[in-house]
Amino acid sequence: MDATAGSNPWLNIGIFAAFVVVTLVIVFRASRNNRTAADYYAAGRSFTGPQNGTAIAGDYLSAASFLGICGAIAVNGYDGFLYSIGFLVAWLVALLLVAELLRNTGRFTMADVLSFRLKQRPVRIAAATTTLVVCFFYLLAQMAGAGALVSLLLGIPDKVGQGVVIAVVGALMIIYVLVGGMKGTTWVQIIKAVLLVAGAAVMTVWVLALHGFSLSALLDHAVATAGNPAILNPGLQYGASDASRLDFLSLGLALVLGTAALPHVLMRFYTVPTAKEARRSVVWAIWLIGIFYVFTLVLGYGAAALIGPEAIKAAPGGVNAAAPLLAFELGGPLLLGLISAIAFATILAVVAGLTITAAASYAHDIYANVLKKGKAEPGTEVRVARRTVVVIGIVAIVGGVLANGQNVAFLVALAFAVAASANLPTIVYSLFWKRFTTRGALWSMYVGLASAILLIVFSPVVSGSPTSMFPDAHFAWWPLSNPGIVSIPLAFLVGAVVTLTAKPTEDPAKQSEMEVRSLTGIGAEGAVRH
Amino acid sequence: MGDEAPTSVAEKDVDFVGIQHSDRFQNLKKRHRSFVFPVLALALLWYFAYVLLAGYAPEFMSTPVFGSINVGLLIGLAQVLTTFVVTMLYVWYAGKKLDPVAEEIREDAARATAGEVR
């Protein structure tokens, strides 16, 4: 049972190249109308709800969801399932509290909404900072996943060769985003989402068919192969001690509150013409994502049953290789090639989405609104955004080479924790709390960001355990690997306390305008007509 | 150009403070909040009950129900189901109770500003 030896690297490369060619053609065609900021950042607000919902699913079902969760379930059994439930329930926060109100009040970035009725410059700087940090963590996770895939599929075991392939993926992504802008990125995500959900569906039906369409029989088989009945029960990964149970809770909190604060998810709501379409987007996304996570449950246990946790851990690419290995076991080199090409496409699409978000945040919030005080020459903002894309692409490549080998689901969980701590309190307060002030926003964002990052730095993720980034260093005095349980409540609390202890100096008329606009959609920008 | 939305010119003339204090808007706000806050609170409570059970009551979650399918798996799948149910419930509620009011307010505001400009 050796998928690396059995697979055909040229077949894998061929299938992936076909995907790249098809999507590049589409991106070039879509890029004809990319003149204004609304075109470049928000695809002219011309996507429909179902299209955008599919793209959101494409953006959200990252390599972490596909490779990471399948692997986590295959190796740790039930505890891997918790990730997917948290990732899904989180969408209710986005649907009920954020999506429509955000679409009605903002134009391009998260900072548009947060600075609407507060002081522009400081709030924009803070929001852009948290946006860039969250995007960076998320990018790192995706690029780390790329390294794992490369080693498995192309039979490149050495880190230098993998680094070269990561660089190629990064360069391709830069081309997509430079040429296609948000429209091109969205189409890549739509195509990828359809392929991913279809591919997972085929494999799910296949795995179930091998077990007489009985989930119970599949679970029995998984237990038999793993030689461990505990993979069906919670606690294999997180049940060892009090600290690890608390870690589980902390992770759960970060997952469920992080989604509605992810800048690249929020930005997708601006690509539709109305709040109602934003709602339809979320509904489509929830259905696609929910169904997909049920598939990953079957695929994860399927990999445990047909390959076995020990064999997966020993494979090149480790835990992240469970889904590709399962594809090989089921359909040989061809299915492995298809699934791997889809996984590569996933990384490409998600990285593209993150990059355009980070670039928009820098160009729109920092350059145009802070440095140029809102008086940037028309056209220069988009030019700055394009240059930022190249810089971020290079950062992503370097980071990906360095993060190569880390578990991707886990890295993404950290991005969620940072987003939930730094962004969510301010988003919720500024949409729903009349008295909320600039001071409250700034304190909440910076305290949330700093506490989340400091706790990660001093956690076992970074030092002190064999799986750490620096296994030989020992400065891990904080026992939990996810900071959410402290940093999220802290950020909410600080935002509230700081707001209540000072007199508001903001213009109440702006609060009226924001509240009325958020609920009614008066003055919201519609689709661009070319 | 197409960068500017057609409404943004008239936007400055909209009496946002007046609309905010109108009964109709207050009613819309109340309807929105009286749905999203309790429903979200319930959904999150249900989710955290699940996370806590998985963390602190693994024996209960490991109880087999039929075949090898245990309580934990069923509660997990129930989370997926309730997420779908809440989603569709909100779509129904928003379409029936929120959208028509929001549209009325929007149309009246457009009419009022058009009148002033003329």
XYZ file of C-alpha atoms in Angstrom:
648
model
C 0.000 0.000 0.000
C 2.146 2.833 -1.217
C 0.343 5.586 -3.035
C 3.487 7.522 -3.751
C 5.028 4.648 -5.670
C 1.730 3.771 -7.379
C 0.815 7.269 -8.437
C 1.968 8.776 -11.649
C 3.388 12.270 -11.051
C 2.968 13.244 -14.717
C -0.694 12.264 -14.643
C -1.179 14.407 -11.527
C 0.640 17.339 -13.073
C -1.339 16.910 -16.305
C -4.721 17.043 -14.563
C -3.689 20.044 -12.508
C -2.312 21.809 -15.591
C -5.656 21.272 -17.332
C -7.424 22.941 -14.408
C -5.007 25.862 -14.504
C -5.451 26.372 -18.248
C -9.266 26.288 -18.074
C -9.427 28.675 -15.122
C -6.838 31.035 -16.633
C -8.917 31.352 -19.788
C -11.969 32.157 -17.676
C -10.032 34.636 -15.570
C -8.748 36.454 -18.665
C -12.242 36.626 -20.115
C -13.680 37.855 -16.818
C -11.021 40.511 -16.429
C -12.109 42.699 -19.345
C -14.080 45.004 -17.074
C -11.647 45.554 -14.242
C -11.208 49.295 -14.323
C -12.679 50.697 -11.138
C -12.241 49.771 -7.507
C -15.765 48.329 -7.415
C -14.774 46.064 -10.310
C -11.424 45.021 -8.943
C -12.385 44.493 -5.289
C -16.050 43.582 -5.543
C -16.446 42.129 -9.051
C -18.780 44.995 -9.935
C -21.220 43.599 -7.322
C -22.681 41.576 -10.141
C -22.692 38.002 -8.837
C -25.955 36.320 -7.877
C -26.593 34.840 -4.453
C -26.173 31.216 -5.584
C -22.972 32.072 -7.467
C -21.540 33.925 -4.513
C -22.682 31.221 -2.093
C -20.824 28.628 -4.135
C -17.774 30.871 -4.195
C -18.015 31.303 -0.417
C -18.084 27.537 -0.052
C -15.088 27.399 -2.382
C -13.308 29.970 -0.261
C -14.249 28.335 3.034
C -13.722 24.665 2.178
C -10.012 25.186 2.151
C -7.259 22.627 2.181
C -7.773 22.666 5.943
C -11.334 21.448 5.595
C -10.659 18.839 2.991
C -7.216 17.483 3.803
C -7.044 18.544 7.437
C -10.460 17.341 8.608
C -10.368 14.070 6.658
C -6.957 13.444 8.193
C -8.030 14.471 11.681
C -11.031 12.108 11.566
C -8.955 9.286 10.090
C -6.328 9.562 12.811
C -8.128 10.994 15.833
C -11.603 9.754 14.992
C -14.436 11.636 16.607
C -12.374 14.636 17.734
C -11.743 15.517 14.087
C -15.503 15.770 13.640
C -15.699 18.644 16.125
C -13.813 20.901 13.738
C -16.396 20.471 11.036
C -19.353 21.046 13.354
C -17.771 24.249 14.666
C -16.938 25.435 11.146
C -20.568 24.881 10.121
C -22.532 26.230 13.105
C -20.358 29.343 12.844
C -22.253 30.292 9.697
C -25.333 31.040 11.778
C -23.455 33.956 13.337
C -22.613 35.220 9.863
C -26.171 34.707 8.605
C -28.064 36.178 11.543
C -25.823 38.993 12.714
C -23.407 40.079 10.036
C -23.929 39.315 6.332
C -26.819 41.590 5.375
C -26.024 44.481 7.699
C -22.434 44.479 6.473
C -23.494 44.430 2.832
C -25.777 47.397 3.459
C -23.213 49.594 5.183
C -19.829 48.825 3.627
C -18.300 49.102 0.187
C -15.132 46.995 -0.089
C -13.546 46.030 3.197
C -14.345 45.143 6.778
C -12.897 48.488 7.861
C -15.581 50.315 5.842
C -18.169 49.040 8.285
C -16.135 49.392 11.454
C -15.142 52.977 10.698
C -18.582 54.025 9.456
C -19.616 55.964 12.543
C -16.297 56.065 14.395
C -13.142 58.065 13.734
C -11.935 57.036 10.292
C -8.159 56.952 10.516
C -7.420 55.081 13.758
C -10.217 52.557 13.259
C -9.202 51.880 9.671
C -5.591 51.361 10.679
C -6.639 48.932 13.419
C -9.060 47.030 11.185
C -6.533 46.813 8.356
C -3.921 45.519 10.798
C -6.153 42.729 12.086
C -7.206 41.920 8.513
C -3.604 41.518 7.420
C -2.679 39.380 10.430
C -5.640 37.019 10.020
C -4.997 36.693 6.288
C -1.351 35.926 7.015
C -2.172 33.068 9.411
C -4.690 31.651 6.989
C -2.280 31.943 4.068
C 0.375 30.117 6.030
C -1.997 27.228 6.663
C -2.901 26.909 3.001
C 0.677 27.029 1.812
C 1.713 24.456 4.437
C -0.956 22.167 3.009
C 0.513 22.670 -0.448
C 3.849 21.314 0.745
C 2.248 18.162 2.136
C 0.393 17.530 -1.095
C 3.461 18.021 -3.212
C 5.460 15.427 -1.341
C 2.688 12.908 -1.767
C 1.690 13.504 -5.342
C 4.756 14.438 -7.191
C 7.042 12.137 -5.274
C 9.192 15.050 -4.148
C 10.382 14.124 -0.677
C 13.046 16.788 -0.155
C 12.135 20.213 1.227
C 13.944 22.131 -1.514
C 11.931 20.504 -4.283
C 8.727 21.080 -2.332
C 9.709 24.702 -1.863
C 10.037 25.105 -5.619
C 6.524 23.737 -6.130
C 5.121 26.003 -3.413
C 6.732 28.904 -5.261
C 5.067 27.830 -8.508
C 1.657 27.657 -6.781
C 2.262 31.118 -5.310
C 3.282 32.570 -8.685
C 0.169 31.152 -10.362
C -1.999 32.666 -7.657
C -0.377 36.076 -8.186
C -1.278 35.891 -11.892
C -4.901 35.001 -11.122
C -5.365 37.869 -8.713
C -3.428 40.451 -10.740
C -5.337 39.736 -13.913
C -8.707 38.615 -12.684
C -9.279 40.704 -9.562
C -12.277 39.694 -7.505
C -14.193 38.519 -10.568
C -11.479 36.113 -11.644
C -10.916 34.947 -8.080
C -14.634 34.304 -7.650
C -14.836 32.191 -10.799
C -11.851 30.120 -9.714
C -13.586 29.553 -6.375
C -16.890 28.610 -7.997
C -15.285 26.060 -10.325
C -13.202 24.660 -7.519
C -16.177 24.367 -5.147
C -18.187 22.435 -7.712
C -15.268 20.079 -8.385
C -14.527 19.636 -4.692
C -18.085 18.882 -3.610
C -18.605 16.575 -6.608
C -15.318 14.767 -5.986
C -16.101 14.317 -2.296
C -19.609 13.110 -3.157
C -18.287 10.443 -5.525
C -15.796 9.192 -2.972
C -18.417 9.212 -0.205
C -20.847 7.110 -2.211
C -17.969 4.799 -3.162
C -16.869 4.298 0.447
C -20.442 3.692 1.569
C -21.032 1.250 -1.301
C -18.035 -0.784 -0.182
C -19.758 -1.114 3.192
C -23.231 -1.978 1.949
C -24.389 1.624 2.489
C -24.247 1.073 6.219
C -22.526 3.750 8.254
C -22.381 1.325 11.143
C -20.510 -1.256 9.029
C -18.052 1.444 7.935
C -17.423 2.394 11.564
C -16.900 -1.272 12.489
C -14.385 -1.619 9.677
C -12.570 1.547 10.812
C -12.361 0.204 14.369
C -11.045 -3.135 13.100
C -8.347 -1.575 10.901
C -7.321 0.953 13.528
C -7.393 -1.737 16.214
C -8.853 0.902 18.523
C -12.575 1.251 19.327
C -11.866 4.689 20.844
C -11.804 6.359 17.421
C -15.612 6.405 17.531
C -15.648 8.261 20.838
C -14.734 11.782 21.806
C -11.495 12.263 23.680
C -8.816 10.542 21.610
C -7.064 13.802 20.834
C -8.397 16.075 23.549
C -9.468 13.825 26.422
C -6.077 13.197 27.978
C -6.060 15.853 30.691
C -7.955 18.812 32.143
C -5.835 21.174 30.072
C -6.569 19.348 26.842
C -10.310 19.330 27.588
C -10.195 23.059 28.139
C -8.275 23.334 24.891
C -11.131 21.544 23.171
C -13.590 24.121 24.514
C -11.272 26.949 23.517
C -11.035 25.562 20.000
C -14.826 25.195 19.835
C -15.289 28.819 20.842
C -12.778 30.095 18.279
C -14.278 28.030 15.458
C -17.869 29.094 16.040
C -17.099 32.785 16.527
C -14.288 33.103 13.986
C -16.118 32.659 10.688
C -18.219 35.811 10.889
C -15.022 37.778 11.532
C -12.842 36.395 8.726
C -12.040 39.347 6.452
C -11.929 37.276 3.258
C -15.364 35.823 4.006
C -16.809 39.256 4.837
C -15.441 40.734 1.622
C -17.345 38.185 -0.431
C -20.631 39.797 0.661
C -19.742 42.901 -1.373
C -19.747 40.982 -4.648
C -23.554 40.760 -4.743
C -25.911 43.627 -5.596
C -28.200 43.611 -2.529
C -28.490 42.478 1.074
C -31.087 39.944 0.035
C -28.583 38.365 -2.354
C -26.048 38.385 0.494
C -28.562 36.382 2.531
C -29.086 33.943 -0.342
C -25.297 33.601 -0.600
C -25.046 32.505 3.004
C -27.917 30.060 2.625
C -26.240 28.430 -0.370
C -22.932 28.383 1.436
C -24.465 26.754 4.531
C -26.078 23.979 2.498
C -22.944 23.251 0.478
C -20.646 23.405 3.487
C -22.935 21.316 5.705
C -23.319 18.582 3.117
C -19.599 18.623 2.446
C -18.770 18.124 6.122
C -21.050 15.095 6.278
C -19.024 13.750 3.330
C -15.749 14.349 5.177
C -17.069 12.314 8.108
C -17.524 9.337 5.806
C -14.219 9.985 4.036
C -12.282 10.315 7.281
C -13.617 7.063 8.694
C -13.271 5.546 5.221
C -9.568 6.374 5.233
C -9.287 4.916 8.738
C -11.033 1.730 7.578
C -9.321 1.182 4.239
C -5.843 2.484 5.034
C -5.540 2.717 8.805
C -4.339 5.564 11.037
C -0.811 4.189 11.395
C -0.258 3.890 7.656
C -1.603 7.426 7.171
C 0.686 8.904 9.807
C 3.657 7.125 8.215
C 2.838 8.337 4.677
C 4.645 11.302 3.149
C 2.502 14.316 3.973
C 1.330 12.663 7.194
C -2.177 13.330 8.497
C -2.960 15.700 5.618
C -2.494 12.825 3.170
C -5.515 10.805 4.334
C -7.900 11.997 1.593
C -5.441 11.546 -1.309
C -4.466 8.106 0.010
C -8.119 7.125 0.182
C -8.615 8.304 -3.402
C -5.742 6.098 -4.516
C -7.108 3.120 -2.609
C -10.518 3.540 -4.249
C -9.805 4.589 -7.795
C -6.096 4.110 -8.380
C -3.795 6.704 -9.942
C -6.544 8.415 -11.936
C -8.780 9.235 -8.949
C -5.727 10.192 -6.934
C -4.729 12.554 -9.735
C -8.222 14.077 -9.877
C -8.577 14.515 -6.122
C -5.080 15.926 -5.854
C -5.697 18.383 -8.652
C -8.850 19.473 -6.813
C -6.880 19.864 -3.589
C -4.263 21.940 -5.407
C -7.013 24.023 -6.975
C -8.445 24.480 -3.492
C -5.210 25.895 -2.200
C -4.871 28.110 -5.229
C -8.412 29.472 -4.944
C -8.301 30.103 -1.217
C -4.899 31.745 -1.386
C -6.174 33.963 -4.190
C -9.177 35.001 -2.080
C -6.987 35.808 0.894
C -4.544 37.756 -1.210
C -7.148 39.994 -2.803
C -8.645 40.667 0.628
C -5.323 41.626 2.123
C -4.423 43.744 -0.907
C -7.783 45.523 -0.864
C -7.405 46.219 2.818
C -3.981 47.750 2.341
C -4.827 49.754 -0.779
C -8.326 50.886 0.227
C -7.928 51.348 3.987
C -4.296 52.266 4.505
C -3.255 53.833 1.206
C -6.401 55.574 -0.037
C -8.117 56.458 3.219
C -5.288 56.941 5.701
C -2.221 57.983 3.707
C -4.099 59.899 1.006
C -6.973 60.882 3.336
C -9.592 59.636 0.876
C -8.248 61.828 -1.941
C -6.298 59.264 -3.945
C -6.242 59.760 -7.714
C -8.803 57.499 -9.377
C -6.975 54.432 -10.601
C -3.992 54.706 -8.279
C -5.797 52.786 -5.559
C -6.241 49.779 -7.816
C -2.647 50.116 -8.976
C -1.473 50.059 -5.349
C -3.682 47.022 -4.725
C -2.062 45.189 -7.630
C 1.419 45.922 -6.308
C 0.357 44.715 -2.861
C -0.808 41.463 -4.426
C 2.734 40.755 -5.606
C 4.211 41.524 -2.184
C 1.686 39.316 -0.389
C 2.259 36.542 -2.901
C 5.962 36.557 -2.101
C 5.276 36.609 1.646
C 2.909 33.650 1.203
C 5.547 31.668 -0.683
C 8.238 32.285 1.930
C 5.813 31.558 4.789
C 4.595 28.421 3.069
C 8.109 27.083 2.696
C 8.748 27.737 6.397
C 5.415 26.294 7.615
C 5.743 23.187 5.441
C 4.710 20.136 7.467
C 2.418 21.718 10.083
C -1.136 20.345 10.434
C -3.251 22.650 8.323
C -6.570 22.300 10.185
C -4.755 23.355 13.285
C -3.116 26.441 11.744
C -6.470 27.521 10.378
C -7.957 27.179 13.857
C -5.420 29.754 15.027
C -6.503 32.145 12.269
C -10.091 31.703 13.478
C -9.066 32.479 17.058
C -7.297 35.670 16.022
C -10.259 36.761 13.869
C -12.803 36.061 16.613
C -10.728 37.949 19.202
C -9.635 40.940 17.167
C -12.613 41.524 14.865
C -15.840 40.020 16.110
C -16.417 42.190 19.219
C -16.018 45.401 17.218
C -18.182 44.127 14.354
C -21.010 43.177 16.714
C -20.749 46.304 18.861
C -20.628 48.704 15.945
C -23.656 47.074 14.307
C -25.792 46.653 17.419
C -24.614 48.932 20.213
C -25.614 52.569 19.863
C -23.221 53.922 22.479
C -20.105 52.145 21.141
C -17.097 54.458 20.757
C -13.858 54.756 18.817
C -11.863 54.169 21.980
C -13.813 50.992 22.682
C -13.201 49.757 19.141
C -9.480 50.412 19.218
C -8.936 48.869 22.635
C -11.019 45.827 21.773
C -9.251 45.215 18.470
C -5.708 45.701 19.725
C -6.222 43.836 23.006
C -7.949 40.975 21.165
C -5.185 40.796 18.569
C -2.308 41.078 21.031
C -3.704 38.640 23.590
C -4.478 36.015 20.940
C -1.021 36.263 19.398
C 0.871 36.390 22.711
C -0.959 33.334 24.001
C -0.110 31.476 20.789
C 3.559 32.469 21.070
C 3.737 31.151 24.637
C 1.694 28.030 23.882
C 2.889 24.491 23.172
C 2.276 25.220 19.470
C 5.393 27.321 19.268
C 7.763 25.729 21.750
C 8.324 22.992 24.282
C 6.757 19.897 22.744
C 7.949 17.515 20.019
C 5.289 18.814 17.587
C 6.080 22.513 18.167
C 7.508 24.863 15.588
C 10.624 25.109 17.786
C 10.736 21.773 19.637
C 14.022 22.530 21.355
C 13.060 25.897 22.813
C 11.084 26.094 26.062
C 9.056 29.200 26.719
C 5.579 27.666 26.707
C 4.113 28.777 30.032
C 0.569 28.859 28.660
C -0.894 25.316 28.532
C -3.584 25.680 25.820
C -2.770 25.559 22.146
C -5.830 27.652 21.211
C -6.112 31.107 22.826
C -9.847 31.658 22.133
C -11.238 30.943 25.572
C -9.273 33.850 27.054
C -8.744 36.283 24.196
C -12.325 36.339 22.833
C -14.139 37.153 26.112
C -11.327 39.555 26.983
C -11.767 41.513 23.749
C -15.541 41.713 24.283
C -15.049 42.838 27.871
C -12.399 45.451 27.091
C -14.512 46.920 24.290
C -17.478 47.259 26.640
C -15.578 48.606 29.657
C -13.615 51.192 27.679
C -16.778 52.359 25.941
C -18.714 52.724 29.184
C -15.993 54.590 31.052
C -15.763 57.571 28.687
C -18.247 59.992 27.237
C -18.972 59.266 23.570
C -17.691 62.006 21.256
C -18.989 60.484 18.031
C -21.629 62.159 15.898
C -25.025 60.646 16.812
C -26.290 61.416 13.291
C -23.763 58.936 11.887
C -25.142 56.299 14.245
C -28.650 57.005 12.968
C -27.446 56.776 9.391
C -25.602 53.503 9.991
C -28.492 51.879 11.805
C -31.063 52.910 9.208
C -28.844 51.922 6.309
C -27.867 48.572 7.814
C -31.457 47.444 8.222
C -33.110 49.038 5.190
C -30.369 49.141 2.561
C -30.933 52.844 1.793
C -27.893 54.133 -0.073
C -26.258 50.733 -0.487
C -24.258 50.462 -3.684
C -25.872 48.286 -6.291
C -24.376 46.376 -9.192
C -22.050 48.226 -11.541
C -23.500 48.665 -15.016
C -20.995 48.542 -17.826
C -17.668 55.018 -15.168
C -20.151 53.005 -13.195
C -18.292 53.378 -9.921
C -20.893 55.512 -8.229
C -24.189 53.939 -7.308
C -27.253 55.831 -8.468
C -28.522 56.334 -4.911
C -25.365 57.865 -3.499
C -26.134 61.349 -4.804
C -29.459 61.540 -3.035
C -28.097 59.855 0.062
C -27.149 63.104 1.778
C -30.722 64.314 1.586
C -32.138 61.294 3.366
C -33.441 62.169 6.813
C -31.787 59.270 8.638
C -32.539 60.640 12.109
C -36.205 61.060 11.212
C -36.417 57.542 9.794
C -34.629 56.111 12.813
C -37.230 57.627 15.136
C -40.214 56.580 13.031
C -42.475 53.870 14.430
C -42.082 51.846 11.287
C -38.307 51.684 11.587
C -38.399 50.991 15.314
C -40.795 48.167 14.559
C -38.425 46.752 11.915
C -35.517 46.962 14.323
C -37.531 45.214 17.013
C -38.619 42.462 14.648
C -35.054 41.904 13.484
C -33.528 41.782 16.945
C -36.314 39.785 18.554
C -35.585 37.042 16.029
C -31.831 37.008 15.555
C -30.748 37.439 19.184
C -32.768 34.642 20.833
C -32.396 32.243 17.915
C -28.638 32.716 17.759
C -28.371 32.400 21.541
C -30.264 29.106 21.424
C -28.167 27.777 18.549
C -24.919 28.662 20.313
C -26.154 27.180 23.591
C -26.970 23.938 21.798
C -23.544 23.962 20.149
C -21.689 24.560 23.419
C -23.740 21.857 25.122
C -22.406 19.562 22.413
C -18.790 20.692 22.835
C -19.001 20.356 26.634
C -20.567 16.908 26.395
C -17.805 15.783 24.043
C -15.147 17.158 26.357
C -16.504 16.256 29.761
C -18.984 13.401 29.258
C -17.233 11.124 26.761
C -18.815 8.014 28.319
C -22.299 9.329 27.594
C -21.304 10.329 24.050
C -19.832 6.849 23.489
C -23.066 5.040 24.297
C -23.973 2.957 21.220
C -27.484 3.623 19.913
C -27.747 1.259 16.992
C -24.881 -0.786 15.617
C -21.675 1.184 16.096
C -23.410 4.523 15.795
C -23.187 6.252 19.161
C -24.855 9.213 20.860
C -21.958 11.532 19.991
C -22.254 10.892 16.275
C -26.016 11.406 16.366
C -25.743 14.680 18.299
C -23.063 15.823 15.849
C -25.295 15.090 12.876
C -28.185 16.742 14.730
C -26.063 19.910 14.877
C -25.860 19.867 11.083
C -29.609 19.371 10.882
C -30.454 22.192 13.313
C -28.126 24.525 11.406
C -30.099 23.831 8.228
C -33.407 24.297 10.073
C -32.411 27.634 11.636
C -31.157 28.847 8.241
C -34.417 28.097 6.475
C -36.436 29.475 9.381
C -34.594 32.775 9.149
C -35.036 32.951 5.377
C -38.771 32.476 5.869
C -38.954 35.030 8.678
C -36.885 37.658 6.866
C -38.852 37.261 3.666
C -42.159 37.617 5.454
C -41.515 40.019 8.328
C -38.410 42.066 7.488
C -38.032 42.541 3.737
C -41.462 44.135 3.065
C -40.995 46.736 5.842
C -37.436 47.526 4.791
C -38.615 47.965 1.216
C -41.412 50.334 2.247
C -38.999 52.500 4.215
C -36.525 52.487 1.325
C -39.151 53.490 -1.224
C -40.537 56.257 0.947
C -37.054 57.634 1.521
C -36.388 57.616 -2.234
C -39.699 59.393 -2.848
C -38.988 62.015 -0.181
C -35.542 62.896 -1.539
C -36.810 62.954 -5.113
C -39.496 65.412 -4.014
C -36.982 67.730 -2.352
C -34.657 67.779 -5.336
C -37.494 68.767 -7.612
